[in-house]
Amino acid sequence: SAHYEGRAVDYFFRPINARNNIRGWSLAQYLVANADRLDIETVIYDDRIWTKFRSGAGWRDYEVPARAGDQAILEHRDHVHVDVAD
């Protein structure tokens, strides 16, 4: 995980509701729009993923890793995850 390398941050929008979903998407879209300037490689939010490597494909479905835990958190429904380049 990029978190363990110090290259990732999560921005939480709790509780999960319509208002916070709009806020989360606003941040996620801002990060993607400024990915080159901010050296962003990956943004994950609301069970969707954007990567610089496949930016032409836009937002794609996010495949949740197979592990135990709260499904909403694993799907990034309550937070925007962003990683930056090395």
C-alpha atoms as a PDB file:
ATOM      1  CA  SER A   1       0.000   0.000   0.000  1.00  0.00           C
ATOM      2  CA  ALA A   2       1.184   3.495  -0.821  1.00  0.00           C
ATOM      3  CA  HIS A   3       0.090   4.454   2.720  1.00  0.00           C
ATOM      4  CA  TYR A   4       2.974   2.465   4.190  1.00  0.00           C
ATOM      5  CA  GLU A   5       5.379   4.197   1.811  1.00  0.00           C
ATOM      6  CA  GLY A   6       4.131   7.644   2.880  1.00  0.00           C
ATOM      7  CA  ARG A   7       2.668   8.368  -0.563  1.00  0.00           C
ATOM      8  CA  ALA A   8      -1.080   8.141   0.173  1.00  0.00           C
ATOM      9  CA  VAL A   9      -3.679  10.109   2.087  1.00  0.00           C
ATOM     10  CA  ASP A  10      -7.354   9.458   2.838  1.00  0.00           C
ATOM     11  CA  TYR A  11      -9.831  12.335   3.181  1.00  0.00           C
ATOM     12  CA  PHE A  12     -12.917  11.201   5.072  1.00  0.00           C
ATOM     13  CA  PHE A  13     -16.473  12.430   4.508  1.00  0.00           C
ATOM     14  CA  ARG A  14     -18.612  10.980   7.274  1.00  0.00           C
ATOM     15  CA  PRO A  15     -21.333  10.006   7.744  1.00  0.00           C
ATOM     16  CA  ILE A  16     -22.077   8.442   4.372  1.00  0.00           C
ATOM     17  CA  ASN A  17     -24.945  10.546   3.005  1.00  0.00           C
ATOM     18  CA  ALA A  18     -25.884  12.499  -0.124  1.00  0.00           C
ATOM     19  CA  ARG A  19     -24.295  15.756   1.051  1.00  0.00           C
ATOM     20  CA  ASN A  20     -20.961  14.136   1.891  1.00  0.00           C
ATOM     21  CA  ASN A  21     -21.054  12.150  -1.361  1.00  0.00           C
ATOM     22  CA  ILE A  22     -21.166  15.450  -3.273  1.00  0.00           C
ATOM     23  CA  ARG A  23     -18.261  16.768  -1.200  1.00  0.00           C
ATOM     24  CA  GLY A  24     -16.257  13.612  -1.799  1.00  0.00           C
ATOM     25  CA  TRP A  25     -16.855  13.721  -5.539  1.00  0.00           C
ATOM     26  CA  SER A  26     -15.909  17.406  -5.615  1.00  0.00           C
ATOM     27  CA  LEU A  27     -12.541  16.613  -4.054  1.00  0.00           C
ATOM     28  CA  ALA A  28     -12.009  13.517  -6.206  1.00  0.00           C
ATOM     29  CA  GLN A  29     -12.713  15.452  -9.416  1.00  0.00           C
ATOM     30  CA  TYR A  30     -10.436  18.300  -8.315  1.00  0.00           C
ATOM     31  CA  LEU A  31      -7.596  15.845  -7.674  1.00  0.00           C
ATOM     32  CA  VAL A  32      -8.015  14.212 -11.091  1.00  0.00           C
ATOM     33  CA  ALA A  33      -8.203  17.594 -12.850  1.00  0.00           C
ATOM     34  CA  ASN A  34      -4.939  18.609 -11.158  1.00  0.00           C
ATOM     35  CA  ALA A  35      -3.198  15.228 -11.259  1.00  0.00           C
ATOM     36  CA  ASP A  36      -0.280  16.378 -13.410  1.00  0.00           C
ATOM     37  CA  ARG A  37       0.433  19.448 -11.284  1.00  0.00           C
ATOM     38  CA  LEU A  38       0.107  17.504  -8.010  1.00  0.00           C
ATOM     39  CA  ASP A  39       1.908  14.379  -9.295  1.00  0.00           C
ATOM     40  CA  ILE A  40      -1.101  12.182  -8.472  1.00  0.00           C
ATOM     41  CA  GLU A  41      -1.131   8.591  -9.661  1.00  0.00           C
ATOM     42  CA  THR A  42      -4.375   7.178  -8.197  1.00  0.00           C
ATOM     43  CA  VAL A  43      -7.678   8.471  -6.840  1.00  0.00           C
ATOM     44  CA  ILE A  44     -10.303   6.118  -5.400  1.00  0.00           C
ATOM     45  CA  TYR A  45     -13.775   7.128  -4.237  1.00  0.00           C
ATOM     46  CA  ASP A  46     -17.284   5.689  -4.035  1.00  0.00           C
ATOM     47  CA  ASP A  47     -16.283   2.278  -5.453  1.00  0.00           C
ATOM     48  CA  ARG A  48     -14.631   3.945  -8.480  1.00  0.00           C
ATOM     49  CA  ILE A  49     -10.954   4.376  -9.389  1.00  0.00           C
ATOM     50  CA  TRP A  50      -8.991   6.732 -11.608  1.00  0.00           C
ATOM     51  CA  THR A  51      -5.334   6.124 -12.420  1.00  0.00           C
ATOM     52  CA  LYS A  52      -2.856   8.285 -14.289  1.00  0.00           C
ATOM     53  CA  PHE A  53      -1.629   5.182 -16.141  1.00  0.00           C
ATOM     54  CA  ARG A  54      -5.126   4.552 -17.558  1.00  0.00           C
ATOM     55  CA  SER A  55      -6.436   8.116 -17.498  1.00  0.00           C
ATOM     56  CA  GLY A  56      -7.909   7.741 -20.985  1.00  0.00           C
ATOM     57  CA  ALA A  57     -10.361   5.182 -19.579  1.00  0.00           C
ATOM     58  CA  GLY A  58     -11.645   7.738 -17.038  1.00  0.00           C
ATOM     59  CA  TRP A  59     -13.264   6.503 -13.839  1.00  0.00           C
ATOM     60  CA  ARG A  60     -13.571   2.702 -13.658  1.00  0.00           C
ATOM     61  CA  ASP A  61     -15.188   0.268 -11.259  1.00  0.00           C
ATOM     62  CA  TYR A  62     -12.970  -0.379  -8.251  1.00  0.00           C
ATOM     63  CA  GLU A  63     -12.237  -3.989  -7.389  1.00  0.00           C
ATOM     64  CA  VAL A  64     -12.275  -4.284  -3.620  1.00  0.00           C
ATOM     65  CA  PRO A  65      -9.374  -6.363  -2.286  1.00  0.00           C
ATOM     66  CA  ALA A  66     -10.470  -9.657  -0.762  1.00  0.00           C
ATOM     67  CA  ARG A  67     -10.096  -9.032   2.961  1.00  0.00           C
ATOM     68  CA  ALA A  68     -12.207  -8.703   6.046  1.00  0.00           C
ATOM     69  CA  GLY A  69     -13.521  -5.331   7.064  1.00  0.00           C
ATOM     70  CA  ASP A  70     -16.315  -2.832   6.721  1.00  0.00           C
ATOM     71  CA  GLN A  71     -17.502  -3.025   3.109  1.00  0.00           C
ATOM     72  CA  ALA A  72     -18.244   0.719   2.868  1.00  0.00           C
ATOM     73  CA  ILE A  73     -14.699   1.555   3.943  1.00  0.00           C
ATOM     74  CA  LEU A  74     -13.159  -1.042   1.619  1.00  0.00           C
ATOM     75  CA  GLU A  75     -15.192   0.439  -1.260  1.00  0.00           C
ATOM     76  CA  HIS A  76     -13.994   3.941  -0.309  1.00  0.00           C
ATOM     77  CA  ARG A  77     -17.578   5.169   0.081  1.00  0.00           C
ATOM     78  CA  ASP A  78     -16.690   7.353   3.077  1.00  0.00           C
ATOM     79  CA  HIS A  79     -13.319   8.645   1.950  1.00  0.00           C
ATOM     80  CA  VAL A  80     -11.269   9.771  -1.017  1.00  0.00           C
ATOM     81  CA  HIS A  81      -7.963   7.943  -1.328  1.00  0.00           C
ATOM     82  CA  VAL A  82      -5.132   9.617  -3.248  1.00  0.00           C
ATOM     83  CA  ASP A  83      -1.594   8.430  -3.961  1.00  0.00           C
ATOM     84  CA  VAL A  84       1.230  10.436  -5.408  1.00  0.00           C
ATOM     85  CA  ALA A  85       4.284   9.360  -7.403  1.00  0.00           C
ATOM     86  CA  ASP A  86       7.572   8.377  -5.768  1.00  0.00           C
END
